[in-house]
């Protein structure tokens, strides 16, 4: 397309501001004051999830290309975004239980539980579940994206393959493992990681960034469940789960158990 068929870029048209500002549609009568915050914060999360997926795709490509330094640079960006995601929960915690209850019944079954982008992030990080796929409509964008991530290697797989190319003797069974299965702790991988930490500063740094990532995700889960507890107590979730009791079960499970297991042996 020739240049003159495009209108000159302005802040308004480049960022589609009018469309963006038309996307916050409260459902409560009035509407209730706090519903605007609730909508905006979830939309902002979804935008950050989109950016995280974009950056994770880059990290995977860089690891595959053995570009360790650049993959660490991108991981640093991801970790900084993750900090913002955790900090945003502070804003939601300014909403009292009664303020939330003023519009909660208008949410019907809507819940972050149904966020396909959050599940895409989980899949990419190795938390995969076939059951999750069943919750998304056939033919939807969400299901197509999730199916693609379900059958794709996780970031841990990309890391092990990278280590193998760095001449570590990662067993074939790990390199060719079923990428839909959970990442299980492995004494063989732990022995390799100990060697990395003791004698390979470049790759030990990369390991530390993965630990940061693991801790950052666990931090978000912990802060989210605390926020849920203080806002709805023991009520059930709008998504149909037991609420905080369900969420508590998801806290404290490491993504990369081998990186935690070796700490006592270093
Ligand atoms: C007042 C604010 C919030 C409350 C009371 C709340 C409550 C809950 C509850 C009870 C669940 C469990 C599933 C269910 O039955 O619904 C859940 C899951 C979830 N929520 Fe929230 N939430 C809030 C804000 C947020 C925000 C801002 C996000 C950001 C996207 C979010 C993302 C999620 C995700 C991703 C899950 C699924 C977690 C998992 O299955 O491990 N929530 N939420």
Tab-separated table of C-alpha atoms and ligand atoms in Angstrom:
chain	number	residue	atom	x	y	z
A	1	UNK	CA	0.000	0.000	0.000
A	2	UNK	CA	1.399	3.423	-0.884
A	3	UNK	CA	2.211	5.781	1.891
A	4	UNK	CA	-0.425	8.402	1.078
A	5	UNK	CA	-3.339	5.929	1.510
A	6	UNK	CA	-2.563	5.841	5.260
A	7	UNK	CA	-3.794	8.737	7.380
A	8	UNK	CA	-0.901	10.368	9.251
A	9	UNK	CA	-0.354	8.622	12.557
A	10	UNK	CA	-1.657	10.430	15.597
A	11	UNK	CA	-1.738	9.318	19.207
A	12	UNK	CA	-5.504	8.732	18.852
A	13	UNK	CA	-5.512	6.627	15.708
A	14	UNK	CA	-2.283	4.694	16.276
A	15	UNK	CA	-3.383	3.472	19.708
A	16	UNK	CA	-7.073	3.203	18.737
A	17	UNK	CA	-7.970	5.248	21.807
A	18	UNK	CA	-11.660	5.660	20.984
A	19	UNK	CA	-12.104	1.894	20.621
A	20	UNK	CA	-10.055	1.214	23.717
A	21	UNK	CA	-12.121	3.612	25.834
A	22	UNK	CA	-15.381	2.112	24.595
A	23	UNK	CA	-14.493	-1.360	25.911
A	24	UNK	CA	-15.364	-0.840	29.579
A	25	UNK	CA	-19.046	-1.738	29.890
A	26	UNK	CA	-20.320	-2.149	33.462
A	27	UNK	CA	-23.246	-4.526	33.965
A	28	UNK	CA	-24.502	-3.222	37.322
A	29	UNK	CA	-27.359	-0.761	37.599
A	30	UNK	CA	-26.152	2.728	38.385
A	31	UNK	CA	-23.523	1.503	37.513
A	32	UNK	CA	-21.813	0.713	40.814
A	33	UNK	CA	-18.720	2.876	41.220
A	34	UNK	CA	-16.179	0.046	41.759
A	35	UNK	CA	-17.164	-2.008	38.733
A	36	UNK	CA	-15.089	0.277	36.495
A	37	UNK	CA	-11.951	-0.545	38.456
A	38	UNK	CA	-12.779	-4.241	38.319
A	39	UNK	CA	-13.180	-4.203	34.533
A	40	UNK	CA	-10.119	-2.063	33.845
A	41	UNK	CA	-7.815	-4.087	36.062
A	42	UNK	CA	-8.807	-7.337	34.376
A	43	UNK	CA	-8.411	-5.814	30.918
A	44	UNK	CA	-4.980	-4.480	31.859
A	45	UNK	CA	-4.011	-7.974	33.086
A	46	UNK	CA	-5.103	-9.494	29.797
A	47	UNK	CA	-2.981	-6.972	27.889
A	48	UNK	CA	0.028	-7.810	30.033
A	49	UNK	CA	-0.663	-11.540	29.554
A	50	UNK	CA	-0.581	-10.898	25.805
A	51	UNK	CA	2.741	-9.097	26.119
A	52	UNK	CA	4.145	-11.867	28.346
A	53	UNK	CA	3.216	-14.531	25.802
A	54	UNK	CA	4.851	-12.412	23.107
A	55	UNK	CA	8.040	-12.136	25.169
A	56	UNK	CA	8.053	-15.821	26.140
A	57	UNK	CA	7.821	-16.779	22.480
A	58	UNK	CA	10.937	-14.665	21.961
A	59	UNK	CA	12.750	-16.325	24.891
A	60	UNK	CA	12.039	-19.761	23.419
A	61	UNK	CA	13.338	-18.692	19.996
A	62	UNK	CA	16.470	-17.202	21.541
A	63	UNK	CA	17.154	-20.347	23.579
A	64	UNK	CA	16.711	-22.454	20.459
A	65	UNK	CA	19.223	-20.191	18.714
A	66	UNK	CA	21.666	-20.566	21.660
A	67	UNK	CA	21.451	-16.821	22.316
A	68	UNK	CA	21.770	-17.122	26.073
A	69	UNK	CA	22.568	-13.472	26.744
A	70	UNK	CA	19.624	-12.150	24.747
A	71	UNK	CA	17.264	-14.710	26.242
A	72	UNK	CA	18.278	-13.503	29.710
A	73	UNK	CA	17.649	-9.924	28.641
A	74	UNK	CA	14.119	-10.860	27.561
A	75	UNK	CA	13.566	-12.863	30.754
A	76	UNK	CA	14.514	-9.747	32.713
A	77	UNK	CA	11.750	-7.851	30.918
A	78	UNK	CA	9.284	-10.651	31.703
A	79	UNK	CA	10.247	-10.567	35.371
A	80	UNK	CA	9.763	-6.804	35.499
A	81	UNK	CA	6.273	-7.171	34.022
A	82	UNK	CA	5.530	-9.911	36.548
A	83	UNK	CA	6.401	-7.500	39.369
A	84	UNK	CA	3.881	-5.030	37.957
A	85	UNK	CA	1.256	-7.793	37.812
A	86	UNK	CA	1.796	-8.627	41.466
A	87	UNK	CA	1.813	-4.933	42.474
A	88	UNK	CA	-1.510	-4.363	40.700
A	89	UNK	CA	-3.207	-6.551	43.289
A	90	UNK	CA	-2.603	-3.702	45.775
A	91	UNK	CA	-5.021	-1.592	43.758
A	92	UNK	CA	-7.739	-4.257	43.934
A	93	UNK	CA	-7.222	-4.565	47.663
A	94	UNK	CA	-8.497	-0.993	48.042
A	95	UNK	CA	-11.914	-2.458	47.124
A	96	UNK	CA	-13.735	-3.576	50.254
A	97	UNK	CA	-15.858	-6.771	50.417
A	98	UNK	CA	-19.053	-4.680	50.373
A	99	UNK	CA	-17.895	-2.659	47.383
A	100	UNK	CA	-17.226	-5.899	45.510
A	101	UNK	CA	-20.558	-7.411	46.572
A	102	UNK	CA	-22.330	-4.346	45.151
A	103	UNK	CA	-21.843	-5.737	41.621
A	104	UNK	CA	-20.569	-9.317	42.083
A	105	UNK	CA	-23.888	-10.976	41.267
A	106	UNK	CA	-23.768	-9.347	37.820
A	107	UNK	CA	-20.649	-11.355	36.956
A	108	UNK	CA	-22.617	-14.612	36.610
A	109	UNK	CA	-19.993	-17.333	35.995
A	110	UNK	CA	-17.302	-14.916	34.767
A	111	UNK	CA	-13.954	-15.442	36.519
A	112	UNK	CA	-10.216	-15.175	35.871
A	113	UNK	CA	-10.506	-18.954	35.988
A	114	UNK	CA	-11.672	-18.677	32.365
A	115	UNK	CA	-8.711	-16.602	31.163
A	116	UNK	CA	-7.279	-18.528	28.232
A	117	UNK	CA	-4.173	-16.344	28.168
A	118	UNK	CA	-3.414	-17.238	31.802
A	119	UNK	CA	-3.783	-20.929	30.859
A	120	UNK	CA	-1.531	-20.365	27.843
A	121	UNK	CA	1.089	-18.966	30.199
A	122	UNK	CA	0.676	-21.969	32.491
A	123	UNK	CA	1.024	-24.377	29.545
A	124	UNK	CA	4.170	-22.631	28.366
A	125	UNK	CA	5.579	-22.864	31.895
A	126	UNK	CA	4.817	-26.587	32.088
A	127	UNK	CA	1.493	-26.584	33.969
A	128	UNK	CA	-0.576	-28.370	31.329
A	129	UNK	CA	-3.984	-29.970	31.615
A	130	UNK	CA	-6.169	-31.643	29.028
A	131	UNK	CA	-9.155	-30.872	31.237
A	132	UNK	CA	-8.521	-27.152	30.721
A	133	UNK	CA	-8.848	-27.585	26.948
A	134	UNK	CA	-12.332	-29.002	27.467
A	135	UNK	CA	-13.517	-25.735	29.039
A	136	UNK	CA	-13.088	-23.692	25.842
A	137	UNK	CA	-15.555	-23.569	22.954
A	138	UNK	CA	-14.814	-25.579	19.796
A	139	UNK	CA	-13.605	-23.302	17.015
A	140	UNK	CA	-12.717	-20.429	19.363
A	141	UNK	CA	-9.511	-18.386	19.180
A	142	UNK	CA	-8.837	-19.414	22.770
A	143	UNK	CA	-9.022	-23.150	22.102
A	144	UNK	CA	-6.838	-22.914	18.984
A	145	UNK	CA	-4.175	-20.998	20.934
A	146	UNK	CA	-4.332	-23.410	23.872
A	147	UNK	CA	-4.109	-26.506	21.698
A	148	UNK	CA	-1.029	-25.094	20.009
A	149	UNK	CA	0.635	-24.444	23.372
A	150	UNK	CA	-0.474	-27.798	24.772
A	151	UNK	CA	1.490	-29.741	22.180
A	152	UNK	CA	4.464	-27.344	22.109
A	153	UNK	CA	7.600	-27.775	24.268
A	154	UNK	CA	7.592	-25.896	27.572
A	155	UNK	CA	10.232	-23.356	28.563
A	156	UNK	CA	11.855	-26.093	30.680
A	157	UNK	CA	12.139	-28.316	27.586
A	158	UNK	CA	13.719	-25.442	25.654
A	159	UNK	CA	16.160	-24.929	28.531
A	160	UNK	CA	17.164	-28.626	28.728
A	161	UNK	CA	17.677	-28.768	24.964
A	162	UNK	CA	19.799	-25.635	25.189
A	163	UNK	CA	21.894	-27.203	28.000
A	164	UNK	CA	22.398	-30.295	25.890
A	165	UNK	CA	23.737	-28.138	23.040
A	166	UNK	CA	26.002	-26.469	25.608
A	167	UNK	CA	27.538	-29.975	25.932
A	168	UNK	CA	25.869	-31.074	29.159
A	169	UNK	CA	24.922	-34.747	29.075
A	170	UNK	CA	21.154	-34.300	29.405
A	171	UNK	CA	19.705	-37.820	29.013
A	172	UNK	CA	17.811	-38.477	25.789
A	173	UNK	CA	14.733	-39.467	27.810
A	174	UNK	CA	14.526	-35.842	28.988
A	175	UNK	CA	15.143	-34.308	25.590
A	176	UNK	CA	12.466	-36.472	23.999
A	177	UNK	CA	10.015	-36.487	26.906
A	178	UNK	CA	6.262	-36.117	26.463
A	179	UNK	CA	5.965	-32.308	26.547
A	180	UNK	CA	2.357	-32.507	27.758
A	181	UNK	CA	3.415	-34.331	30.964
A	182	UNK	CA	4.231	-32.433	34.193
A	183	UNK	CA	7.887	-31.518	34.803
A	184	UNK	CA	9.022	-34.052	37.421
A	185	UNK	CA	12.129	-33.723	39.606
A	186	UNK	CA	15.109	-35.665	38.267
A	187	UNK	CA	18.338	-36.593	40.099
A	188	UNK	CA	20.193	-36.713	36.733
A	189	UNK	CA	19.191	-33.164	35.843
A	190	UNK	CA	20.013	-32.019	39.364
A	191	UNK	CA	23.558	-33.363	39.019
A	192	UNK	CA	23.948	-31.379	35.797
A	193	UNK	CA	22.566	-28.209	37.377
A	194	UNK	CA	25.011	-28.489	40.268
A	195	UNK	CA	27.842	-28.592	37.725
A	196	UNK	CA	26.380	-25.535	35.992
A	197	UNK	CA	26.197	-23.582	39.242
A	198	UNK	CA	29.707	-24.546	40.320
A	199	UNK	CA	31.570	-23.984	37.076
A	200	UNK	CA	29.534	-22.135	34.468
A	201	UNK	CA	28.605	-18.582	35.524
A	202	UNK	CA	26.882	-17.715	32.225
A	203	UNK	CA	24.420	-20.587	32.465
A	204	UNK	CA	24.121	-20.316	36.253
A	205	UNK	CA	22.773	-16.784	35.642
A	206	UNK	CA	20.191	-18.198	33.273
A	207	UNK	CA	19.167	-20.722	35.946
A	208	UNK	CA	18.752	-17.885	38.436
A	209	UNK	CA	16.439	-16.028	36.059
A	210	UNK	CA	14.299	-19.191	35.822
A	211	UNK	CA	14.189	-19.344	39.623
A	212	UNK	CA	13.095	-15.673	39.638
A	213	UNK	CA	10.353	-16.576	37.202
A	214	UNK	CA	9.214	-19.544	39.285
A	215	UNK	CA	9.181	-17.447	42.444
A	216	UNK	CA	7.380	-14.592	40.656
A	217	UNK	CA	4.533	-16.854	39.510
A	218	UNK	CA	4.212	-18.360	42.981
A	219	UNK	CA	4.181	-14.845	44.424
A	220	UNK	CA	1.290	-13.867	42.138
A	221	UNK	CA	-0.668	-16.972	43.149
A	222	UNK	CA	-0.094	-16.289	46.846
A	223	UNK	CA	-1.049	-12.610	46.610
A	224	UNK	CA	-4.114	-13.423	44.502
A	225	UNK	CA	-5.411	-15.967	47.044
A	226	UNK	CA	-4.848	-13.526	49.917
A	227	UNK	CA	-6.704	-10.835	48.001
A	228	UNK	CA	-9.514	-13.322	47.356
A	229	UNK	CA	-9.660	-14.313	51.035
A	230	UNK	CA	-9.950	-10.734	52.213
A	231	UNK	CA	-12.555	-9.868	49.580
A	232	UNK	CA	-14.889	-12.904	49.566
A	233	UNK	CA	-13.694	-15.008	52.523
A	234	UNK	CA	-14.898	-18.600	52.203
A	235	UNK	CA	-17.521	-17.874	49.528
A	236	UNK	CA	-17.404	-20.011	46.378
A	237	UNK	CA	-15.866	-18.495	43.251
A	238	UNK	CA	-17.968	-17.108	40.414
A	239	UNK	CA	-16.114	-19.602	38.185
A	240	UNK	CA	-17.675	-22.457	40.193
A	241	UNK	CA	-14.700	-23.540	42.315
A	242	UNK	CA	-14.546	-23.688	46.114
A	243	UNK	CA	-12.893	-20.237	45.945
A	244	UNK	CA	-9.915	-19.508	48.206
A	245	UNK	CA	-9.765	-23.184	49.290
A	246	UNK	CA	-9.236	-24.196	45.638
A	247	UNK	CA	-6.715	-21.434	45.006
A	248	UNK	CA	-4.664	-22.392	48.075
A	249	UNK	CA	-4.023	-25.786	46.506
A	250	UNK	CA	-2.347	-24.093	43.545
A	251	UNK	CA	0.134	-22.170	45.739
A	252	UNK	CA	3.623	-23.422	46.533
A	253	UNK	CA	4.138	-25.863	43.653
A	254	UNK	CA	7.403	-25.009	41.904
A	255	UNK	CA	7.481	-24.869	38.115
A	256	UNK	CA	11.052	-26.124	37.936
A	257	UNK	CA	11.510	-28.469	40.932
A	258	UNK	CA	15.123	-29.370	40.075
A	259	UNK	CA	16.265	-25.775	40.425
A	260	UNK	CA	14.912	-25.740	43.989
A	261	UNK	CA	16.088	-29.231	44.916
A	262	UNK	CA	19.763	-28.452	44.305
A	263	UNK	CA	19.911	-25.502	46.729
A	264	UNK	CA	20.825	-27.679	49.673
A	265	UNK	CA	23.645	-29.350	47.736
A	266	UNK	CA	25.434	-26.284	46.379
B	1	LIG	C1	-12.007	-8.957	43.570
B	1	LIG	C2	-11.126	-9.492	42.774
B	1	LIG	C3	-11.001	-10.960	42.536
B	1	LIG	C4	-11.622	-12.001	43.158
B	1	LIG	C5	-12.603	-11.978	44.323
B	1	LIG	C6	-11.149	-13.220	42.513
B	1	LIG	C7	-11.567	-14.468	42.851
B	1	LIG	C8	-11.150	-15.629	42.249
B	1	LIG	C9	-11.599	-16.946	42.605
B	1	LIG	C10	-12.567	-17.273	43.723
B	1	LIG	C11	-10.998	-17.819	41.782
B	1	LIG	C12	-11.168	-19.340	41.759
B	1	LIG	C13	-11.955	-19.763	40.561
B	1	LIG	C14	-13.439	-19.442	40.679
B	1	LIG	O1	-14.192	-20.276	41.187
B	1	LIG	O2	-13.848	-18.342	40.242
B	1	LIG	C15	-10.137	-17.061	40.912
B	1	LIG	C16	-9.323	-17.595	39.933
B	1	LIG	C17	-8.517	-16.854	39.124
B	1	LIG	N1	-8.420	-15.489	39.088
B	1	LIG	FE1	-9.257	-14.200	40.349
B	1	LIG	N2	-10.247	-12.899	41.554
B	1	LIG	C18	-10.141	-11.524	41.508
B	1	LIG	C19	-9.341	-10.794	40.675
B	1	LIG	C20	-8.534	-11.317	39.690
B	1	LIG	C21	-7.732	-10.561	38.772
B	1	LIG	C22	-7.606	-9.027	38.726
B	1	LIG	C23	-7.138	-11.431	37.952
B	1	LIG	C24	-6.241	-11.069	36.818
B	1	LIG	C25	-6.393	-11.592	35.627
B	1	LIG	C26	-7.543	-12.750	38.343
B	1	LIG	C27	-7.149	-13.919	37.739
B	1	LIG	C28	-7.516	-15.168	38.133
B	1	LIG	C29	-6.998	-16.368	37.517
B	1	LIG	C30	-5.974	-16.444	36.394
B	1	LIG	C31	-7.624	-17.428	38.159
B	1	LIG	C32	-7.372	-18.923	37.897
B	1	LIG	C33	-6.323	-19.394	38.892
B	1	LIG	C34	-6.082	-20.891	38.863
B	1	LIG	O3	-6.952	-21.660	38.423
B	1	LIG	O4	-4.987	-21.294	39.301
B	1	LIG	N3	-8.380	-12.645	39.418
B	1	LIG	N4	-10.254	-15.734	41.212
